[in-house]
XYZ file of C-alpha atoms in Angstrom:
547
model
C 49.498 -56.085 -39.910
C 47.760 -53.917 -42.481
C 47.077 -51.207 -39.881
C 50.699 -51.200 -38.741
C 51.906 -50.853 -42.328
C 49.522 -47.923 -42.919
C 50.834 -46.160 -39.777
C 54.418 -46.660 -40.931
C 53.540 -45.085 -44.286
C 52.156 -42.004 -42.482
C 55.373 -41.426 -40.503
C 57.750 -38.887 -42.063
C 61.371 -39.504 -41.208
C 63.433 -36.293 -40.965
C 66.532 -34.943 -39.319
C 65.495 -33.243 -36.059
C 68.265 -30.657 -36.253
C 67.149 -29.677 -39.751
C 63.507 -29.476 -38.691
C 64.333 -27.306 -35.661
C 66.499 -25.056 -37.812
C 63.703 -24.608 -40.380
C 61.003 -23.993 -37.760
C 63.118 -21.493 -35.850
C 64.031 -19.651 -39.041
C 60.343 -19.353 -39.971
C 59.577 -18.047 -36.489
C 62.460 -15.567 -36.639
C 61.379 -14.185 -40.011
C 57.795 -13.877 -38.787
C 58.928 -11.844 -35.779
C 61.226 -9.683 -37.894
C 58.773 -8.931 -40.689
C 55.399 -9.034 -38.942
C 56.024 -7.887 -35.394
C 59.186 -6.156 -34.200
C 60.639 -4.037 -37.014
C 59.019 -0.969 -38.629
C 58.542 -0.445 -42.341
C 60.809 2.304 -43.645
C 57.963 3.827 -45.691
C 55.456 4.688 -42.972
C 57.649 3.881 -39.943
C 55.028 1.645 -38.350
C 54.960 -1.882 -37.046
C 51.933 -3.984 -38.042
C 50.154 -3.484 -34.695
C 50.465 0.312 -34.889
C 49.357 0.334 -38.529
C 46.302 -1.745 -37.696
C 45.400 0.479 -34.745
C 45.553 3.635 -36.859
C 43.591 2.070 -39.707
C 41.019 0.683 -37.277
C 40.550 4.143 -35.767
C 40.199 5.571 -39.268
C 37.489 3.040 -40.101
C 35.699 3.988 -36.860
C 35.693 7.648 -37.871
C 37.707 8.884 -34.880
C 38.795 12.140 -36.480
C 40.858 14.762 -34.677
C 37.858 17.108 -34.558
C 35.381 14.414 -33.547
C 34.490 12.734 -30.309
C 36.494 10.193 -28.340
C 35.756 6.490 -28.212
C 36.465 4.048 -25.437
C 39.841 2.390 -25.772
C 38.166 -0.971 -25.233
C 36.071 -0.328 -28.335
C 39.172 0.479 -30.393
C 41.067 -2.546 -29.096
C 38.094 -4.815 -29.733
C 37.705 -3.640 -33.326
C 41.403 -4.061 -34.045
C 41.483 -7.535 -32.498
C 38.373 -8.739 -34.273
C 39.210 -7.362 -37.701
C 42.970 -7.185 -38.147
C 45.165 -8.314 -35.229
C 44.271 -11.744 -33.780
C 46.572 -11.559 -30.769
C 46.280 -10.591 -27.117
C 44.379 -7.469 -26.134
C 47.198 -6.315 -23.831
C 49.648 -5.917 -26.716
C 47.171 -3.830 -28.712
C 46.259 -1.627 -25.763
C 49.905 -1.090 -24.814
C 50.657 -0.026 -28.386
C 47.654 2.327 -28.381
C 48.777 3.859 -25.082
C 52.285 4.469 -26.407
C 50.855 6.252 -29.458
C 49.261 8.774 -27.089
C 52.147 9.377 -24.649
C 53.871 12.719 -25.225
C 56.912 11.533 -23.242
C 57.306 8.446 -25.455
C 56.625 9.953 -28.879
C 57.896 13.312 -30.055
C 54.660 13.743 -32.017
C 51.815 11.609 -30.559
C 49.442 9.972 -33.020
C 46.557 9.771 -30.570
C 44.851 12.344 -28.354
C 44.267 10.520 -25.053
C 41.445 11.032 -22.585
C 42.109 9.623 -19.143
C 45.150 8.061 -17.525
C 47.577 6.977 -20.244
C 50.493 6.492 -17.877
C 53.241 8.890 -16.838
C 56.976 9.433 -17.074
C 57.211 8.043 -13.524
C 56.414 4.575 -14.832
C 52.755 4.561 -13.807
C 50.777 2.219 -16.006
C 47.728 3.361 -17.939
C 44.248 2.856 -16.557
C 42.242 -0.132 -17.774
C 40.990 0.194 -21.325
C 37.390 0.383 -20.145
C 38.127 3.734 -18.506
C 40.252 5.541 -21.087
C 39.242 7.077 -24.412
C 41.108 8.161 -27.510
C 40.840 9.764 -30.929
C 43.257 10.827 -33.635
C 45.585 13.744 -33.190
C 45.882 16.042 -36.204
C 49.265 14.566 -37.073
C 47.981 11.028 -36.584
C 45.080 11.665 -38.925
C 47.495 12.849 -41.622
C 49.046 9.361 -41.675
C 45.936 8.157 -43.532
C 45.355 11.097 -45.864
C 44.079 9.971 -49.295
C 44.002 6.292 -48.332
C 40.555 6.064 -49.946
C 42.057 7.100 -53.309
C 43.840 3.821 -54.071
C 47.173 5.219 -52.908
C 48.353 2.008 -51.195
C 47.855 -1.713 -51.678
C 45.416 -3.723 -49.565
C 45.630 -7.389 -48.622
C 43.113 -9.746 -46.981
C 43.107 -9.830 -43.201
C 43.797 -12.967 -41.163
C 40.439 -14.625 -41.966
C 40.075 -13.082 -45.452
C 36.809 -11.418 -44.497
C 38.141 -7.870 -44.884
C 41.119 -6.033 -46.312
C 43.819 -4.024 -44.594
C 46.564 -1.768 -45.984
C 50.084 -3.100 -46.350
C 51.409 0.409 -45.648
C 49.861 3.797 -44.878
C 50.149 6.849 -47.170
C 52.098 8.561 -44.357
C 51.952 12.263 -45.182
C 53.803 12.590 -41.868
C 57.372 11.129 -41.741
C 56.753 8.959 -38.698
C 60.010 7.004 -38.643
C 62.267 10.054 -38.777
C 60.123 12.205 -36.473
C 59.185 9.656 -33.792
C 61.811 6.974 -34.154
C 61.156 3.372 -33.180
C 62.428 0.568 -31.009
C 61.927 -3.171 -31.043
C 63.653 -6.463 -30.369
C 63.407 -9.131 -33.038
C 65.223 -12.477 -33.247
C 68.943 -11.914 -33.643
C 68.515 -8.198 -34.292
C 67.031 -5.082 -32.721
C 66.207 -1.527 -33.719
C 66.494 1.680 -31.740
C 65.890 4.803 -33.803
C 65.978 8.337 -32.425
C 63.274 10.968 -32.999
C 64.022 14.219 -34.825
C 62.501 17.669 -35.230
C 59.741 17.822 -37.838
C 60.697 21.214 -39.254
C 64.287 20.076 -39.730
C 63.097 16.868 -41.405
C 60.896 18.778 -43.853
C 63.776 21.106 -44.759
C 66.056 18.111 -45.335
C 63.445 16.358 -47.499
C 63.051 19.456 -49.670
C 66.833 19.775 -49.982
C 67.230 16.130 -51.029
C 64.410 16.408 -53.572
C 66.144 19.408 -55.147
C 69.555 17.744 -55.005
C 69.496 13.920 -54.901
C 73.314 13.905 -54.666
C 73.361 15.976 -51.489
C 76.132 15.083 -49.038
C 75.819 14.154 -45.374
C 77.460 17.388 -44.248
C 74.909 19.355 -46.265
C 72.056 17.334 -44.766
C 73.377 18.005 -41.269
C 72.930 21.704 -41.918
C 69.197 20.978 -41.812
C 68.977 18.092 -39.298
C 71.247 18.984 -36.384
C 70.635 15.803 -34.454
C 67.973 13.868 -32.508
C 65.155 15.777 -30.812
C 63.893 13.779 -27.850
C 60.398 14.351 -26.376
C 61.770 14.689 -22.820
C 64.430 17.205 -23.863
C 67.968 17.054 -22.558
C 71.333 18.145 -23.948
C 73.341 15.993 -26.365
C 77.040 16.095 -25.532
C 79.227 16.033 -28.633
C 78.356 15.459 -32.290
C 80.557 12.484 -33.176
C 77.878 9.995 -32.186
C 75.344 11.888 -34.313
C 77.668 11.807 -37.331
C 78.262 8.083 -36.902
C 74.544 7.385 -36.720
C 73.764 9.525 -39.781
C 76.640 8.095 -41.821
C 76.464 4.387 -40.915
C 73.104 3.856 -39.215
C 74.767 3.068 -35.889
C 76.052 5.411 -33.202
C 75.832 6.405 -29.567
C 74.874 9.797 -28.184
C 75.261 11.021 -24.609
C 72.214 12.823 -23.201
C 72.624 15.022 -20.149
C 69.817 16.538 -18.091
C 69.192 20.256 -18.386
C 69.514 22.093 -15.087
C 69.428 25.507 -13.431
C 71.170 26.727 -10.306
C 68.961 28.516 -7.784
C 70.917 30.348 -5.098
C 69.450 30.858 -1.654
C 70.763 32.645 1.414
C 72.483 29.632 2.969
C 72.584 27.012 0.206
C 72.143 26.356 -3.503
C 69.575 24.174 -5.287
C 70.159 22.285 -8.532
C 66.849 22.174 -10.432
C 66.600 19.664 -13.290
C 63.920 20.596 -15.836
C 64.703 18.041 -18.555
C 65.898 14.467 -18.217
C 67.259 11.894 -20.715
C 64.875 10.000 -22.978
C 63.295 6.779 -21.671
C 64.413 7.415 -18.067
C 61.898 6.629 -15.326
C 61.817 9.826 -13.290
C 60.442 8.288 -10.087
C 63.050 5.507 -10.090
C 65.780 8.050 -10.788
C 64.758 10.256 -7.845
C 64.526 7.226 -5.544
C 67.948 6.002 -6.622
C 69.572 9.391 -5.951
C 67.900 9.599 -2.550
C 69.036 6.066 -1.628
C 72.608 6.894 -2.649
C 72.400 10.068 -0.555
C 71.316 8.047 2.457
C 74.186 5.623 1.888
C 76.656 8.527 2.017
C 77.637 8.430 -1.657
C 76.579 12.063 -2.124
C 77.782 13.900 0.996
C 77.056 17.312 -0.520
C 73.293 16.679 -0.950
C 70.953 17.363 1.948
C 67.653 16.469 0.225
C 66.026 15.733 -3.115
C 62.415 16.598 -4.024
C 60.262 15.890 -7.052
C 58.208 19.054 -7.615
C 57.022 18.134 -11.088
C 53.479 19.051 -12.112
C 51.427 19.391 -15.273
C 53.567 22.343 -16.332
C 56.694 20.224 -16.627
C 59.514 18.414 -14.868
C 61.120 19.951 -11.793
C 63.476 17.781 -9.728
C 65.147 19.812 -6.961
C 68.453 18.680 -5.440
C 69.109 20.696 -2.274
C 72.792 21.112 -1.459
C 74.450 21.550 1.909
C 75.949 24.975 2.635
C 79.531 23.766 2.311
C 78.943 21.687 -0.866
C 80.616 22.577 -4.164
C 77.931 22.752 -6.849
C 80.080 21.632 -9.774
C 81.459 18.682 -7.837
C 77.968 17.467 -6.958
C 76.853 17.895 -10.581
C 79.727 15.801 -11.865
C 78.936 13.093 -9.319
C 75.272 13.056 -10.328
C 76.065 12.850 -14.033
C 78.588 10.079 -13.462
C 76.629 7.850 -11.104
C 72.929 8.423 -11.913
C 70.630 8.334 -14.953
C 70.756 12.154 -15.090
C 73.290 11.442 -17.832
C 72.529 8.462 -20.064
C 73.652 6.939 -23.319
C 71.284 6.374 -26.237
C 72.500 3.764 -28.700
C 71.172 4.331 -32.218
C 70.600 1.401 -34.560
C 68.612 2.430 -37.647
C 67.280 -0.987 -38.609
C 64.056 -1.078 -40.632
C 62.345 -3.129 -43.328
C 63.118 -2.111 -46.908
C 61.076 -4.088 -49.439
C 60.405 -6.642 -46.704
C 64.069 -7.152 -45.772
C 65.792 -5.754 -42.657
C 68.421 -3.172 -43.504
C 70.566 -0.743 -41.520
C 69.875 2.720 -42.923
C 71.834 5.923 -43.140
C 70.088 9.268 -42.846
C 70.191 9.833 -46.601
C 68.753 6.361 -47.308
C 65.874 6.916 -44.880
C 65.035 10.225 -46.545
C 65.275 8.659 -50.007
C 62.958 5.762 -49.065
C 60.367 8.147 -47.633
C 60.538 10.428 -50.683
C 60.097 7.443 -52.999
C 57.061 6.277 -51.030
C 55.454 9.695 -51.130
C 56.097 9.998 -54.863
C 54.251 6.723 -55.412
C 51.370 7.834 -53.185
C 50.996 11.174 -54.975
C 51.197 9.475 -58.382
C 48.491 6.951 -57.513
C 46.323 9.686 -55.994
C 46.649 11.777 -59.150
C 45.718 8.809 -61.335
C 42.667 8.177 -59.172
C 41.544 11.810 -59.372
C 42.153 11.829 -63.125
C 40.061 8.698 -63.613
C 37.172 10.202 -61.645
C 37.436 13.458 -63.577
C 37.428 11.598 -66.902
C 34.341 9.619 -65.883
C 32.590 12.838 -64.953
C 33.731 14.502 -68.164
C 32.269 11.599 -70.150
C 28.870 12.138 -68.555
C 28.980 15.894 -69.083
C 30.019 15.432 -72.711
C 27.018 13.187 -73.277
C 24.711 15.766 -71.742
C 26.270 18.492 -73.864
C 25.747 16.527 -77.047
C 22.163 15.737 -76.046
C 21.455 19.438 -75.727
C 22.588 20.233 -79.264
C 19.610 21.044 -81.507
C 17.142 21.447 -78.643
C 16.392 25.136 -78.337
C 13.291 24.479 -76.216
C 15.242 22.377 -73.679
C 14.470 23.248 -70.112
C 14.383 21.635 -66.694
C 11.088 21.501 -64.883
C 11.526 22.506 -61.233
C 10.721 19.963 -58.580
C 7.218 20.083 -57.115
C 6.084 19.080 -53.655
C 2.444 18.032 -53.439
C 0.575 17.711 -50.131
C -2.314 15.236 -50.288
C -4.713 14.970 -47.353
C -6.105 11.584 -46.506
C -7.818 10.226 -43.430
C -6.811 6.647 -44.052
C -3.624 4.952 -42.938
C -0.871 4.079 -45.390
C 1.605 2.006 -43.443
C 4.326 2.024 -46.079
C 5.086 4.163 -49.104
C 5.461 3.401 -52.753
C 7.596 5.354 -55.158
C 8.258 5.639 -58.849
C 12.010 5.905 -59.261
C 14.102 6.762 -62.334
C 11.199 6.796 -64.775
C 12.149 7.675 -68.327
C 9.569 8.205 -71.072
C 10.213 9.322 -74.655
C 7.440 11.457 -76.110
C 6.965 12.153 -79.795
C 5.996 15.647 -81.061
C 2.314 16.274 -80.316
C -0.256 18.523 -81.954
C -1.635 21.245 -79.674
C -4.824 20.429 -77.851
C -4.673 16.639 -78.105
C -4.607 14.426 -75.043
C -2.893 11.057 -74.748
C -2.265 8.709 -71.856
C -0.005 5.883 -70.851
C -1.298 3.419 -68.287
C 0.802 0.934 -66.377
C -1.026 -1.861 -64.587
C 0.326 -4.009 -61.765
C -0.831 -7.445 -62.832
C -0.113 -9.172 -59.519
C 0.928 -8.052 -56.026
C 4.610 -7.293 -55.536
C 5.695 -8.622 -52.176
C 8.356 -6.588 -50.424
C 10.018 -5.055 -53.463
C 13.428 -3.656 -52.578
C 14.219 0.017 -52.882
C 15.537 0.671 -56.360
C 14.704 -2.839 -57.612
C 13.730 -3.170 -61.252
C 10.163 -4.462 -61.669
C 9.966 -6.497 -64.838
C 6.491 -8.065 -64.541
C 4.446 -4.942 -65.269
C 1.879 -4.859 -68.040
C 1.077 -1.659 -69.864
C -1.187 -0.170 -72.526
C 0.953 1.813 -74.896
C -0.608 4.504 -77.009
C 1.093 5.724 -80.109
C 2.518 8.777 -78.459
C 4.697 7.358 -75.649
C 7.327 4.679 -75.329
C 8.461 3.590 -71.874
C 12.148 2.829 -71.274
C 12.676 2.252 -67.580
C 10.370 1.950 -64.636
C 11.448 1.199 -61.093
C 9.146 0.639 -58.151
C 10.479 1.090 -54.647
C 8.613 -0.165 -51.598
C 9.141 -2.008 -48.371
C 5.646 -3.489 -48.150
C 3.467 -5.544 -50.480
C 2.012 -3.552 -53.378
C -1.572 -4.739 -54.059
C -3.286 -4.746 -57.422
C -3.739 -1.364 -58.997
C -2.507 0.812 -61.795
C -0.373 3.811 -62.507
C -1.216 6.407 -65.104
C 0.988 8.913 -66.890
C -1.031 11.269 -69.026
C -0.063 13.824 -71.652
C -2.909 16.284 -71.490
C -3.348 18.988 -74.011
C -0.594 21.448 -74.687
C 2.691 21.269 -72.762
C 1.197 19.573 -69.745
C 1.703 16.286 -67.937
C -0.203 14.622 -65.119
C 0.608 11.515 -63.112
C -1.847 9.431 -61.167
C -1.843 6.293 -59.085
C -4.656 3.997 -57.967
C -3.859 1.270 -55.457
C -5.645 -0.945 -53.019
C -4.126 -0.206 -49.595
C -4.525 -2.347 -46.482
C -5.579 -0.515 -43.332
C -4.691 -1.513 -39.773
C -7.471 -4.088 -39.692
C -6.198 -5.763 -42.842
C -9.022 -4.423 -45.075
C -8.125 -3.036 -48.493
C -9.325 0.383 -49.570
C -9.018 2.064 -52.912
C -6.724 5.073 -52.865
C -6.081 7.647 -55.518
C -3.268 10.153 -55.758
C -3.153 12.894 -58.357
C 0.049 14.744 -59.032
C 0.226 18.327 -60.144
C 0.612 18.951 -63.851
C 3.988 20.171 -64.972
C 5.349 21.666 -68.157
C 6.175 19.331 -71.025
C 8.166 19.840 -74.245
C 5.836 20.283 -77.183
C 8.437 19.088 -79.697
C 9.053 15.816 -77.883
C 12.032 14.515 -75.966
C 12.854 12.422 -72.916
C 11.219 12.965 -69.571
C 13.252 12.052 -66.482
C 11.174 11.803 -63.337
C 11.400 10.642 -59.755
C 8.484 10.460 -57.360
C 9.503 10.222 -53.734
C 7.955 7.806 -51.291
C 4.634 8.622 -49.684
C 5.360 9.647 -46.083
C 2.780 9.697 -43.290
C 2.922 12.914 -41.245
C -0.024 14.196 -39.189
C -2.705 12.563 -41.317
C -1.156 13.925 -44.514
C 0.834 12.092 -47.092
C 3.755 13.946 -48.591
C 4.762 13.138 -52.150
C 8.052 14.503 -53.480
C 7.759 14.928 -57.226
C 10.903 15.680 -59.194
C 10.590 15.941 -62.958
C 13.111 17.132 -65.482
C 13.099 17.398 -69.238
C 16.244 16.015 -70.887
């Protein structure tokens, strides 16, 4: 009975219709915000943003080498986008298709599909890198220009939005189907967009008619002719409209017949399916004036040839083709994007204003970052300037490189790093020394690690401030010596027991060349590079400077 009562206490009674409504609403909002709709600021969906940022982290610059698409997809999946690899690869392929995007973000290498509907080759065969425009989407991202959030497992961080020096949403458009809503935004000409942005910055109260003097209408990557401007005005004014796109053609006259040559077709039309459909309709007798249709397209561009019969009327056949085939298509515009995380239908002026606001924030944050770095540098330089006041004999001792021959084997090097010694004024001709003794072996000291368990004999002349030892192997017992010898001279020495290949320890001694030293005292900044084995010689980089 007790077990049954405990089970009853664990059961939560709820209304199933309410639970389904809540769950479906959560799913719908997830699809809207995190999958299907672009952000108005950078114009990207999360998968595209993660692909571009992943490529940036991989160093795939426009002037660099390509990387396998499988490598890019794997990095994006493992770090930022825990979903199927097909969705990531399809998004990457679209970013590199010049017939899908007016301005591709990716420079493809290999088969990235075609306008005939051919799918891209497997990701193990293709390669990609940034295009110049794609690389500009991440300009100054390292300067704290955008916010970062933890990734799906909180092991790394990813940007919530890209700096977007390139107006992706206006220039390339977007399309996506969410839950209960969809977006279908047309691409536009970049030069016209830039002119419109400048005009709106100068005059925030600019009217739509004035903006349309700069942006004439959509500019599709596959070309075509837009018939009428009413649909464009509706889309710019309300965020929704429909434009009619007609294929561009030329008439080639021959001795016995004419050919209609189509060189541009409507956006998002599958050329191979279109040609097949026209040919099937011709065979069914729907186009009696057409004798043949050929697809003569090549890498230079589209060329679809419709061969007419001698008695056919060219204009009649054209009207039939435009009426009954995809050679004339409608493009429905729905400018739906996320503004502050909420879906909103945008007018042209609102899209420009949102992009301008985003870029103003990016430039402001970049300027603050640069200012902070400049102030930090100025603080250091000011300290150096003040330290130089009252030191007429201040000078910097040039770096010395000392070659020391030795027949033994030193498997690993040891280095003095960031040594700083303050020296009091010294009478000419007197010699003093500072010895530092390693009291016990230092096992595997890290490079740049502070060594605190050093003993030293301090003479009245010198006071040691900082001493760092850098090594990647055990440092046996031994001692270091820094000597002030006579007038304006300094010598460094080092005695250590070194193990040879057989494990036996041998005493080694290294003497460093004397360098100039300030007679009136001051701080000595020095760095001794690691001992490097090269052809039975051991190279010691000695850098000393008087501060």
